[in-house]
CSV table of C-alpha atoms in Angstrom, one decimal:
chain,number,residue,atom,x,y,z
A,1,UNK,CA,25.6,8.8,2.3
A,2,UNK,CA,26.0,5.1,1.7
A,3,UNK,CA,28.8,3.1,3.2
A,4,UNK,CA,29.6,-0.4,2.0
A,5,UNK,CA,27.2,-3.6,2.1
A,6,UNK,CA,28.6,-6.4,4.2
A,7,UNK,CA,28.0,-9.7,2.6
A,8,UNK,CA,25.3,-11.5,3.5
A,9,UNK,CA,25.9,-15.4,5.1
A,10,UNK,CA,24.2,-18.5,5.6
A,11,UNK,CA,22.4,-18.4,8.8
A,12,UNK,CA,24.3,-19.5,12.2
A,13,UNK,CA,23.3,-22.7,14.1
A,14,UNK,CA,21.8,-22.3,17.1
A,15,UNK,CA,23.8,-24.6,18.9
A,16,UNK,CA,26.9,-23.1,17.5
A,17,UNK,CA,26.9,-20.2,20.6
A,18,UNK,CA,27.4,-21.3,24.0
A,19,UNK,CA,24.8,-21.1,26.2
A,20,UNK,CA,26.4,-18.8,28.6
A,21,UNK,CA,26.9,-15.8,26.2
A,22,UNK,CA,22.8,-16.5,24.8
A,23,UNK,CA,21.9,-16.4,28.7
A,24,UNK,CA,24.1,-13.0,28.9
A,25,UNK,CA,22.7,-11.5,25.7
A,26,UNK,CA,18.7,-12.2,27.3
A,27,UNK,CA,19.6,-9.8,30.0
A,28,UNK,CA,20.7,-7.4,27.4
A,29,UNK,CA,18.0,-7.8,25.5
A,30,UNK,CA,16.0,-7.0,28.8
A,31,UNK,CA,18.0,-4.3,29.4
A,32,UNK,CA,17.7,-2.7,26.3
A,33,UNK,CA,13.3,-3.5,25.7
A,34,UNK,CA,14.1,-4.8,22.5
A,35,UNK,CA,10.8,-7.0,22.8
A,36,UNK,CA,8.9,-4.1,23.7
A,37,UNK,CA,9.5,-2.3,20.4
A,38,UNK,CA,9.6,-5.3,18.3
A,39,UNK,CA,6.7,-6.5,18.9
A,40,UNK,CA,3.8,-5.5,17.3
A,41,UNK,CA,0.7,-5.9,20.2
A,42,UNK,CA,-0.9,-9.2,19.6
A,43,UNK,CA,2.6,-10.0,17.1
A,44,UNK,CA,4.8,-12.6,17.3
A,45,UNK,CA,7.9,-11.7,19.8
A,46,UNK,CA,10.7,-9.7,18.2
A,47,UNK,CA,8.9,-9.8,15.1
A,48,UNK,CA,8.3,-6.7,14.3
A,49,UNK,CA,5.6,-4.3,13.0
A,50,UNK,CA,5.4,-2.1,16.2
A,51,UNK,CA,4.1,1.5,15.3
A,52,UNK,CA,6.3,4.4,16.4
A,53,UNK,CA,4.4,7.9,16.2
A,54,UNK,CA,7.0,10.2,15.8
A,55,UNK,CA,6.7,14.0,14.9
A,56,UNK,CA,7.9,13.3,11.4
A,57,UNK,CA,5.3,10.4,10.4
A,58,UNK,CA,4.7,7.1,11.2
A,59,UNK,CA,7.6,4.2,11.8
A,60,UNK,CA,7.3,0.8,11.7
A,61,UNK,CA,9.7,-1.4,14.1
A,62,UNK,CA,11.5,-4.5,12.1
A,63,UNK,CA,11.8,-8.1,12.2
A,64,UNK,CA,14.8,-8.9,14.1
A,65,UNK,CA,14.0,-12.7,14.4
A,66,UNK,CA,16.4,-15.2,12.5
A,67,UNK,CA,14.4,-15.4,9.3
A,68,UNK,CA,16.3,-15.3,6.3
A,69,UNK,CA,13.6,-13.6,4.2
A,70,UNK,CA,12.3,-11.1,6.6
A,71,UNK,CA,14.6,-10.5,9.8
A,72,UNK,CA,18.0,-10.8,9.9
A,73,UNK,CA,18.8,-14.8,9.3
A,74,UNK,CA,21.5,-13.6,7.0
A,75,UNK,CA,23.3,-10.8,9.3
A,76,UNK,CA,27.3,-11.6,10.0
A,77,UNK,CA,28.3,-10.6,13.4
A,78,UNK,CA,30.0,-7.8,11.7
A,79,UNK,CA,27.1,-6.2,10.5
A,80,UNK,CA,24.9,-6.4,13.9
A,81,UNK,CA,28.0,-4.7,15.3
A,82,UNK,CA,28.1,-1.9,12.6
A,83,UNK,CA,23.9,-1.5,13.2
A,84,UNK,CA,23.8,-1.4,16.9
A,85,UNK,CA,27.4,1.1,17.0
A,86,UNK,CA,26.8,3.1,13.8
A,87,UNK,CA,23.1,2.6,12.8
A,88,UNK,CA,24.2,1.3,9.5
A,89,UNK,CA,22.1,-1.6,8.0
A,90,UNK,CA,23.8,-4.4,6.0
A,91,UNK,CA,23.2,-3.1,3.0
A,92,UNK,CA,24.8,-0.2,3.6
A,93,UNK,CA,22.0,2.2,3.8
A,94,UNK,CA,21.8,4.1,7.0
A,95,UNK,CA,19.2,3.2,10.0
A,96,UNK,CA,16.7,6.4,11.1
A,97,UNK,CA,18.1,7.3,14.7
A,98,UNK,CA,14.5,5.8,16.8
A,99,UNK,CA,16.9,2.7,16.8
A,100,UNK,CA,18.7,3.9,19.5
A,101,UNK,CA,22.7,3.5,18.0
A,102,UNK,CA,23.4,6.8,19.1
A,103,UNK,CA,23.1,4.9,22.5
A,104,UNK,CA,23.8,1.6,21.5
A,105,UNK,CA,27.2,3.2,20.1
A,106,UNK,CA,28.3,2.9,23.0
A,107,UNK,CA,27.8,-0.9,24.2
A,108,UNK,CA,31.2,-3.3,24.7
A,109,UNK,CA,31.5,-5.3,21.2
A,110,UNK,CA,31.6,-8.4,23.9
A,111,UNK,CA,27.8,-7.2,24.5
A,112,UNK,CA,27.1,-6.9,21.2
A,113,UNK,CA,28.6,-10.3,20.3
A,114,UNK,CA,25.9,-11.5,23.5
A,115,UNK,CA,22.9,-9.9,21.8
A,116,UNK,CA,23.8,-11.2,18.5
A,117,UNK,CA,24.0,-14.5,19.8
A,118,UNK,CA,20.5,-14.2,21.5
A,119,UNK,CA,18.8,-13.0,18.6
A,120,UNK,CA,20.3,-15.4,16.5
A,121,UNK,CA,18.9,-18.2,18.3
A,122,UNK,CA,15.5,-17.1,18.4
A,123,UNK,CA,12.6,-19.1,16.9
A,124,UNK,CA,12.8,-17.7,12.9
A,125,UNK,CA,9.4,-15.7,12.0
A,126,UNK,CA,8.3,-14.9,8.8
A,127,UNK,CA,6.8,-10.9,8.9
A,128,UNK,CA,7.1,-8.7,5.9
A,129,UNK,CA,8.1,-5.1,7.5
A,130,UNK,CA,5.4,-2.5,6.9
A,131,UNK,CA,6.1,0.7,4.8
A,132,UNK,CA,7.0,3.8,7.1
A,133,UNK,CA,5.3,6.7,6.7
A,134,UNK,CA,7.8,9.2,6.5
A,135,UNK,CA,7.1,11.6,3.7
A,136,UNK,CA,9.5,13.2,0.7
A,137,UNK,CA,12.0,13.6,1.6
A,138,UNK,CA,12.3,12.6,4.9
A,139,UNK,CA,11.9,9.2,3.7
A,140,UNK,CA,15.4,9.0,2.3
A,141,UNK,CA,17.9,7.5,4.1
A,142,UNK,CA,20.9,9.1,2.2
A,143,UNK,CA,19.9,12.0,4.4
A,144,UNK,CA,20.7,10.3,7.4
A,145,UNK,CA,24.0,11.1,6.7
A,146,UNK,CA,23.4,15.0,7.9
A,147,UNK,CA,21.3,13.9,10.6
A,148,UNK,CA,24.3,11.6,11.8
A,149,UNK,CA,27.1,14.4,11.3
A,150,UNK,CA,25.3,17.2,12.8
A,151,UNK,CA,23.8,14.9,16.2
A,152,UNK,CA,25.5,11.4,16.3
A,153,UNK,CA,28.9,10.8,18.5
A,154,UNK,CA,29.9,7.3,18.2
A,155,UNK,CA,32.4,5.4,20.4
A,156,UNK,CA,32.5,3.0,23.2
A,157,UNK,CA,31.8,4.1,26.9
A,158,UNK,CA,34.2,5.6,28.9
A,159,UNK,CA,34.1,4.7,32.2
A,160,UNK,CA,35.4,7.7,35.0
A,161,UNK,CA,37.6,6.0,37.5
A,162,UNK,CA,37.3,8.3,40.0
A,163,UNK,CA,33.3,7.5,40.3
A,164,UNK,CA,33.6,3.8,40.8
A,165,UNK,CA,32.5,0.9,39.3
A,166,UNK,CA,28.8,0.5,40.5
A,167,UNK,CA,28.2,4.2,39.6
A,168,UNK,CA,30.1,3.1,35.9
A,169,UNK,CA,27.9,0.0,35.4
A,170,UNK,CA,25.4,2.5,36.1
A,171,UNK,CA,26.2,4.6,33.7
A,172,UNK,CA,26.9,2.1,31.0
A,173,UNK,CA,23.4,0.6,31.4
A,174,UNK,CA,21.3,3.4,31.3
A,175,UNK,CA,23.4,5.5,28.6
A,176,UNK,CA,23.6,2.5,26.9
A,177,UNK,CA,21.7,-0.7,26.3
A,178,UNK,CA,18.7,1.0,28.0
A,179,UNK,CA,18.9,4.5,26.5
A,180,UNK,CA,16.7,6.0,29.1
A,181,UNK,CA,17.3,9.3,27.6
A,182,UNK,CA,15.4,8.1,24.8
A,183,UNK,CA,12.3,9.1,26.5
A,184,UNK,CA,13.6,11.1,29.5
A,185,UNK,CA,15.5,13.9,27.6
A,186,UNK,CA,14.0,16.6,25.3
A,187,UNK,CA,14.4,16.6,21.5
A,188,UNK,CA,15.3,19.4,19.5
A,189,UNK,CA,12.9,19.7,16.0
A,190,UNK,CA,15.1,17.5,14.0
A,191,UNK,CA,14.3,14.7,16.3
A,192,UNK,CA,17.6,14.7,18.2
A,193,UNK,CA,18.1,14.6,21.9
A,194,UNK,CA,18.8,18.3,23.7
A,195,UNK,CA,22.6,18.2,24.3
A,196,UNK,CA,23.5,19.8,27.8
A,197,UNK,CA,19.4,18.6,29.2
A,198,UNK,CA,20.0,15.0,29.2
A,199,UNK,CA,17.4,13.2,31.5
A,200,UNK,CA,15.4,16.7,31.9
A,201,UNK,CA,12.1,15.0,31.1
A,202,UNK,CA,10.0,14.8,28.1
A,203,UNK,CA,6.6,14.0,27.0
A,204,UNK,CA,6.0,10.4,25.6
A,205,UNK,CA,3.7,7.9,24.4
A,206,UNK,CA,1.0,10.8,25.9
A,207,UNK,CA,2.7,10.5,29.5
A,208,UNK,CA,5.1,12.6,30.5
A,209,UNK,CA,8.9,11.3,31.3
A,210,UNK,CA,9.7,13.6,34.5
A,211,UNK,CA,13.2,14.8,34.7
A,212,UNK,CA,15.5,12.7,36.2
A,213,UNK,CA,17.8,15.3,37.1
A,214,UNK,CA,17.8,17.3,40.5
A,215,UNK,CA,14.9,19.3,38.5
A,216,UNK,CA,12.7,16.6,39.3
A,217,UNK,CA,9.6,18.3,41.7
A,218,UNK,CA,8.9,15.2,44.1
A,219,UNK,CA,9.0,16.2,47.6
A,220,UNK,CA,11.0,13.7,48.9
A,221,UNK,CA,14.0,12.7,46.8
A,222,UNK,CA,14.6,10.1,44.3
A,223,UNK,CA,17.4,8.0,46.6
A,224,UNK,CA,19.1,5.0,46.3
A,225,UNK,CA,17.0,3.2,48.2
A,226,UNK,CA,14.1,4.4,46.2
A,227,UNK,CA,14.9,4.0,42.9
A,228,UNK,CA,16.4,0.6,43.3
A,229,UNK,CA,12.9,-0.7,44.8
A,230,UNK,CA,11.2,1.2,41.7
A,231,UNK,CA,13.0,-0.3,39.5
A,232,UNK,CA,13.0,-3.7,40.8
A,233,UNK,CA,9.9,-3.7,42.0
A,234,UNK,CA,7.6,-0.7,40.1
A,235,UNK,CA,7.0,0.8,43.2
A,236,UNK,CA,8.0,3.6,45.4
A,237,UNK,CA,7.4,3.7,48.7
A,238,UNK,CA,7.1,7.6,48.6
A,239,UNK,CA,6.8,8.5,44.5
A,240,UNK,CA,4.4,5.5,43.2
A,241,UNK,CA,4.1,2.9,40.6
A,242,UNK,CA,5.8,2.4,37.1
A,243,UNK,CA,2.2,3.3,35.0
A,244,UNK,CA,2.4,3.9,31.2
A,245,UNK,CA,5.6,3.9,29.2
A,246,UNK,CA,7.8,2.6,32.1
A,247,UNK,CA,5.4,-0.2,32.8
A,248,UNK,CA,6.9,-2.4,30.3
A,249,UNK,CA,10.3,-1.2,30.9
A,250,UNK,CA,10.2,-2.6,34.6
A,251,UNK,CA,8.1,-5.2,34.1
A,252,UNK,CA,9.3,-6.8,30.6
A,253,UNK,CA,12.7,-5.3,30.3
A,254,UNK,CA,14.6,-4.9,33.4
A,255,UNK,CA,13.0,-7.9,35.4
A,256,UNK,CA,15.5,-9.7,33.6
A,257,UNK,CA,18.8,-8.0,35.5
A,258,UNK,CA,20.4,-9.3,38.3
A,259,UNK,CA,19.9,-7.1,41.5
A,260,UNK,CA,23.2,-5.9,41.1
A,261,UNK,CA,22.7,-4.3,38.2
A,262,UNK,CA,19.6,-2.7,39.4
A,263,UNK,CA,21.7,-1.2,42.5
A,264,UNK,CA,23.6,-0.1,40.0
A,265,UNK,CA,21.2,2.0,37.8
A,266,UNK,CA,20.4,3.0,41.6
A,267,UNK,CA,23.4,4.7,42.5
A,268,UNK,CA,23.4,6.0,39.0
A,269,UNK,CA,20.2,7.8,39.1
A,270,UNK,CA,20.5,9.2,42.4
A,271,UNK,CA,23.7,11.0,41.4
A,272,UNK,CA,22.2,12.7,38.2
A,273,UNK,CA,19.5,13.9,40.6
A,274,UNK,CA,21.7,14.6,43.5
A,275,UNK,CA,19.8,12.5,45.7
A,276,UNK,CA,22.8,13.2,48.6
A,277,UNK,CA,22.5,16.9,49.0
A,278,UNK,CA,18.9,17.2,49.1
A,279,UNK,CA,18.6,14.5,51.6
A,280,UNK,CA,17.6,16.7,54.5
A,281,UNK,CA,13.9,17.7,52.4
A,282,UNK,CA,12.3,14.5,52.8
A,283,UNK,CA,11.7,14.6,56.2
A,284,UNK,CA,9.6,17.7,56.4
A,285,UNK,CA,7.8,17.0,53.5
A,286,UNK,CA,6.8,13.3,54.4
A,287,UNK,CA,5.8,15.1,57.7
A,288,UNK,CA,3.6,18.2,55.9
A,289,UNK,CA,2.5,15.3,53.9
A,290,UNK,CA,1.1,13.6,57.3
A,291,UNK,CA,-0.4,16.4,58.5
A,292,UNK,CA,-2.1,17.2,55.7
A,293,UNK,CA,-3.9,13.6,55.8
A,294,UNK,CA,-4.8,14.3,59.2
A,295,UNK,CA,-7.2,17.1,58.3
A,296,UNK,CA,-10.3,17.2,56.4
A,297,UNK,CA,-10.0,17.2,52.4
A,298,UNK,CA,-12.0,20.7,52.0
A,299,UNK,CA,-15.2,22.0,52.9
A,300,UNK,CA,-18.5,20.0,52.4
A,301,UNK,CA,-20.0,22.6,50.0
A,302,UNK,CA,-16.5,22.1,47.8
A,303,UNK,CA,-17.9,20.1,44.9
A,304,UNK,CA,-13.9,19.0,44.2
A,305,UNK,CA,-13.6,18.4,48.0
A,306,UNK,CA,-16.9,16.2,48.0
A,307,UNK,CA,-15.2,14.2,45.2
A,308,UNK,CA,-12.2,13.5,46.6
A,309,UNK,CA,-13.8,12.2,50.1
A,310,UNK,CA,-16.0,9.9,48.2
A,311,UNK,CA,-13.4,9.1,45.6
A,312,UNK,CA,-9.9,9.2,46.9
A,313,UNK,CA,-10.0,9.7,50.7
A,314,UNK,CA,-10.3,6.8,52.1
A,315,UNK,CA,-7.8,5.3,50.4
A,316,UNK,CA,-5.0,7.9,49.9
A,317,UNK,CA,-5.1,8.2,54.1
A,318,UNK,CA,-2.3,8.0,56.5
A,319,UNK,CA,-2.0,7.7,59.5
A,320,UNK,CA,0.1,6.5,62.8
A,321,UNK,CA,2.4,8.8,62.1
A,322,UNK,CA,4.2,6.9,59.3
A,323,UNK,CA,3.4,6.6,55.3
A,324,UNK,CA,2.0,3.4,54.3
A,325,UNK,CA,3.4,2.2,51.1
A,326,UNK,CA,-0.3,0.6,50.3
A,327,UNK,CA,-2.0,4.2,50.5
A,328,UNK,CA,0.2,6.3,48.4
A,329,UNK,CA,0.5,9.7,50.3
A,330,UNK,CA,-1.2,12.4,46.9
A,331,UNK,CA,1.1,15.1,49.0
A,332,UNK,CA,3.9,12.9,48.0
A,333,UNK,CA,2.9,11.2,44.6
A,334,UNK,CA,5.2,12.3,41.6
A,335,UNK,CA,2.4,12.6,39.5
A,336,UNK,CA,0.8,15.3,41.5
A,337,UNK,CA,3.8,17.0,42.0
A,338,UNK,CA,5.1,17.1,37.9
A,339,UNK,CA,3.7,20.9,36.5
A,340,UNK,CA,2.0,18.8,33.7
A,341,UNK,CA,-0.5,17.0,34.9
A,342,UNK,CA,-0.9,14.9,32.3
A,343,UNK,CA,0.7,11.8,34.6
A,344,UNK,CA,-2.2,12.2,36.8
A,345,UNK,CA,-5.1,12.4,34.9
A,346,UNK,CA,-4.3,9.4,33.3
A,347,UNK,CA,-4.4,7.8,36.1
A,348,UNK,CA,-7.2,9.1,37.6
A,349,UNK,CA,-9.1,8.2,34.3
A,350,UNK,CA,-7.8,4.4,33.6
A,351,UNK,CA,-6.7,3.8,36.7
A,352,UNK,CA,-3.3,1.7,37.7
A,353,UNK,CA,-3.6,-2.2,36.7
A,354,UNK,CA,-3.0,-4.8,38.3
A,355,UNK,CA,0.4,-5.3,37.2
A,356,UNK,CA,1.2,-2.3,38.1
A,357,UNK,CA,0.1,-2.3,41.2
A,358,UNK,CA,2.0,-3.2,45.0
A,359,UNK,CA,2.4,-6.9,44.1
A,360,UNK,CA,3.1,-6.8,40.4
A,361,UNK,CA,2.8,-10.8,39.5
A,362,UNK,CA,4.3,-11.9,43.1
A,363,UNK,CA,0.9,-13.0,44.3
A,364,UNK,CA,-1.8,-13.9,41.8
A,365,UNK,CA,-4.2,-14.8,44.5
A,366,UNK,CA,-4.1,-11.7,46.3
A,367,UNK,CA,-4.1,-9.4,43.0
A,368,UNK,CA,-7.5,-11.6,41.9
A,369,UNK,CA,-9.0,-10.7,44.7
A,370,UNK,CA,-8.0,-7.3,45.2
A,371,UNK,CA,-9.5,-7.2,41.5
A,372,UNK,CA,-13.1,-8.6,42.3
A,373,UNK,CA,-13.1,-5.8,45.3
A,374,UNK,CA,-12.3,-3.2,42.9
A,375,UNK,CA,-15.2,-0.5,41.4
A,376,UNK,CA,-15.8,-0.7,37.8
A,377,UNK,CA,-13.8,1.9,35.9
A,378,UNK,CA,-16.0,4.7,34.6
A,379,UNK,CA,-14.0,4.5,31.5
A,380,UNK,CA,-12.7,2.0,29.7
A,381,UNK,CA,-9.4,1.3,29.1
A,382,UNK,CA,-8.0,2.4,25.4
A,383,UNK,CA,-5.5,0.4,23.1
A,384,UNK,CA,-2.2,1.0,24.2
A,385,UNK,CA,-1.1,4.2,22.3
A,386,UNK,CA,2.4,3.8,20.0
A,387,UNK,CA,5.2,5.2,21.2
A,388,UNK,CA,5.9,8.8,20.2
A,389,UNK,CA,9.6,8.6,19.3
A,390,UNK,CA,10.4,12.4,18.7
A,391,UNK,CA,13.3,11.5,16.0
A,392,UNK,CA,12.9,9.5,13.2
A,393,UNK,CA,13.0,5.6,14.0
C-alpha cells in the first residue's frame, strides 16, 4: 500500500542530455499527448491543472515541468521510470490509473530515459496542483494498491516475431506511449479497461470513440491506406475528419512522428479491424453510396428532406462516378454510420473547424478564405469539455 520513497536530487542540467535522445523523447512526448493533458486551456505548457471528469469525481492533471517546488525538478531517472512503469510517485504513494502506467508499463526503459530527458529540459514553471475531487474514500491512494492487484499487469512489450516489425512498432506505439485504448476501450465500474474488448469503442469527452475492431460499422473499411492518411493528415478519404477528442491527438500529438511510424500504427490498426478480409465491401458500398447521391434527398413535402437540400446537399454531393474527398459522401461518413449518434450531432451543431478540416494548417491562405465564405454557425461553439477519463486519474 506504500512502496519506498526514492530520494529526491538536485535538478539535472539541461545541457547535461544530448540533444539526440531530447529530440527522441519530443516524439514520445507527441506520441503519448502528454501536452494535451498537462495543460490546463489557456495554462502554461506541461504545466498542469488540466480537469479530468471522470465517473468517480473530478481530477486534476499535474505539473510535470522541471520546477523544483511544483513539478518534478527533483525526480531521479529512477523514479520517472518507477511512475511511468508502475504508477508509483516518488514518494512512494501510488498514482490513480488516468495516468496511463498501465500503458506506459510497457514502454523500453531506453524510451523512458528519452522522455525523462525531454521533460527535464523543459522551461521550469511554477503551478501549485489543484486538489482532486475524489471523495472518501476514493481519495486515498493506499487503495490503489487493490485497484492495481485486481486490474494492473506490468512488464515491458513483447514483441510477436511472427507478425513483423512494422506491425510490432505498431503495436508498441499504440498499446504503449499512445494508450489509444485509453479512450477506445470500455471500462468496467471500477474505472478499469474491459479485458477481452480492447479497442471496442467507448464514449468520451461527450464523443464517442468507435470501435477500432472489425465491429467498427463504416461501410468501407478502415485500411492501411486509410488510416495512415487519417492519422497523418486528420482526414479520410472515405470516413472523415479527426473532430473532438482525436483532434488534438492528430494534430498536437502525433504530428510529431516520423511517417514511418505512422505506417506503422497503420498496419497496426488495420489488423485489429481486419481491414484484409473485409476488403471486397468497399466497393459496393462506395458504389450504393454514389447512387444514392445521384437521386433526390426525399420528397419536397419532407420537412427533414427540405433541410437537408438547403442544408447539406449541395455540399455532401458526388458525382462523376468517383467520391470526392472535399464533399464527404453522409452514406459513407463514420459518424452516420456509429448506432450513437452522438458523433454526428455534434457536428452538425458546431460544425468541423478549420483545423480540422481538408488542409489542417498546410495552407493558411486557402483555410482564411474558405472561412470568410463560410455561414455563421447557428450556435456557438462551447468551451472545450474535460476529458471524461472513466478510471480514476
Amino acid at each position: 500500500m506504500l512502496r519506498p520513497a526514492i530520494a529526491p536530487i538536485a535538478p539535472p542540467s539541461a545541457f547535461s542530455f544530448p540533444a539526440d535522445l531530447v529530440a527522441r523523447g519530443e516524439i514520445l512526448a507527441g506520441a503519448g499527448y502528454c501536452a494535451t493533458c498537462h495543460t490546463a486551456p489557456g495554462g502554461a505548457l506541461y504545466a498542469g491543472g488540466y480537469a479530468m471528469r471522470t465517473g468517480f469525481g473530478a481530477i486534476y492533471s499535474t505539473n510535470i515541468t522541471p520546477d523544483v517546488g511544483t513539478g518534478i525538478g527533483t525526480l531521479s531517472e529512477a523514479a520517472f521510470r518507477r511512475a511511468m512503469h508502475a504508477g508509483v510517485a516518488r514518494d512512494g504513494s501510488h498514482l490513480f490509473p488516468a495516468f496511463p502506467y498501465d500503458h506506459f508499463t510497457r514502454l523500453t526503459d531506453e524510451d523512458v530515459a528519452a522522455l525523462y530527458a525531454y521533460m527535464t529540459t523543459r522551461p521550469p514553471v511554477r503551478s501549485v496542483a489543484q486538489e482532486n475531487g475524489l471523495p472518501l474514500p476514493l481519495n486515498l491512494r493506499p487503495l490503489q494498491a487493490g485497484w492495481k492487484l485486481l486490474f494492473f499487469r506490468p512488464g515491458r512489450y513483447v514483441e510477436q516475431p511472427a507478425r513483423g516489425k512494422v506491425w510490432n512498432r505498431g503495436a508498441y506505439l499504440a498499446e504503449g506511449i499512445s494508450h489509444c485504448g485509453a479512450c477506445h476501450t470500455p471500462r468496467n465500474a471500477l474505472g478499469a479497461e474491459e479485458r477481452g474488448q480492447a479497442f471496442a469503442g467507448a464514449p468520451i469527452d461527450n464523443w464517442v470513440a468507435p470501435p477500432l475492431t472489425k465491429a467498427n460499422p463504416s461501410p468501407v473499411p478502415w485500411g492501411q491506406d486509410e488510416l495512415v492518411a487519417y492519422l497523418r493528415n486528420g482526414v479520410s478519404h472515405f470516413h472523415g475528419v479527426a473532430a473532438g477528442p482525436m483532434s488534438p491527438v492528430v494534430h498536437d500529438g502525433l504530428a510529431r512522428l516520423p511517417d514511418a511510424d505512422i505506417a506503422a500504427l497503420g498496419v497496426y490498426f488495420a489488423d485489429v479491424g481486419q481491414a484484409t478480409v473485409r476488403t471486397a465491401a468497399a466497393q459496393p458500398a462506395i458504389e450504393r453510396a454514389l447512387a444514392v447521391s445521384a437521386h433526390s434527398p426525399g420528397l419536397p413535402d419532407d420537412p427533414a428532406a427540405r433541410l437537408y437540400a438547403a442544408a447539406c446537399a449541395s455540399c455532401h454531393f458526388n458525382g462523376g462516378g468517383q467520391i470526392n474527398a472535399l464533399r464527404p459522401d453522409l452514406a459513407l461518413n463514420s459518424a452516420v454510420n456509429l448506432s450513437d449518434p452522438t458523433n454526428l450531432i455534434r457536428v452538425m451543431l458546431y460544425g468541423i473547424g478549420a483545423r480540422e478540416g481538408r488542409f489542417g494548417d498546410r495552407d493558411a491562405g486557402l483555410r482564411a478564405r474558405l472561412q470568410r465564405r463560410r455561414h455563421r454557425p447557428h450556435r456557438r461553439l462551447p468551451a472545450r469539455q474535460p476529458r471524461d477519463a472513466a478510471g480514476m486519474a
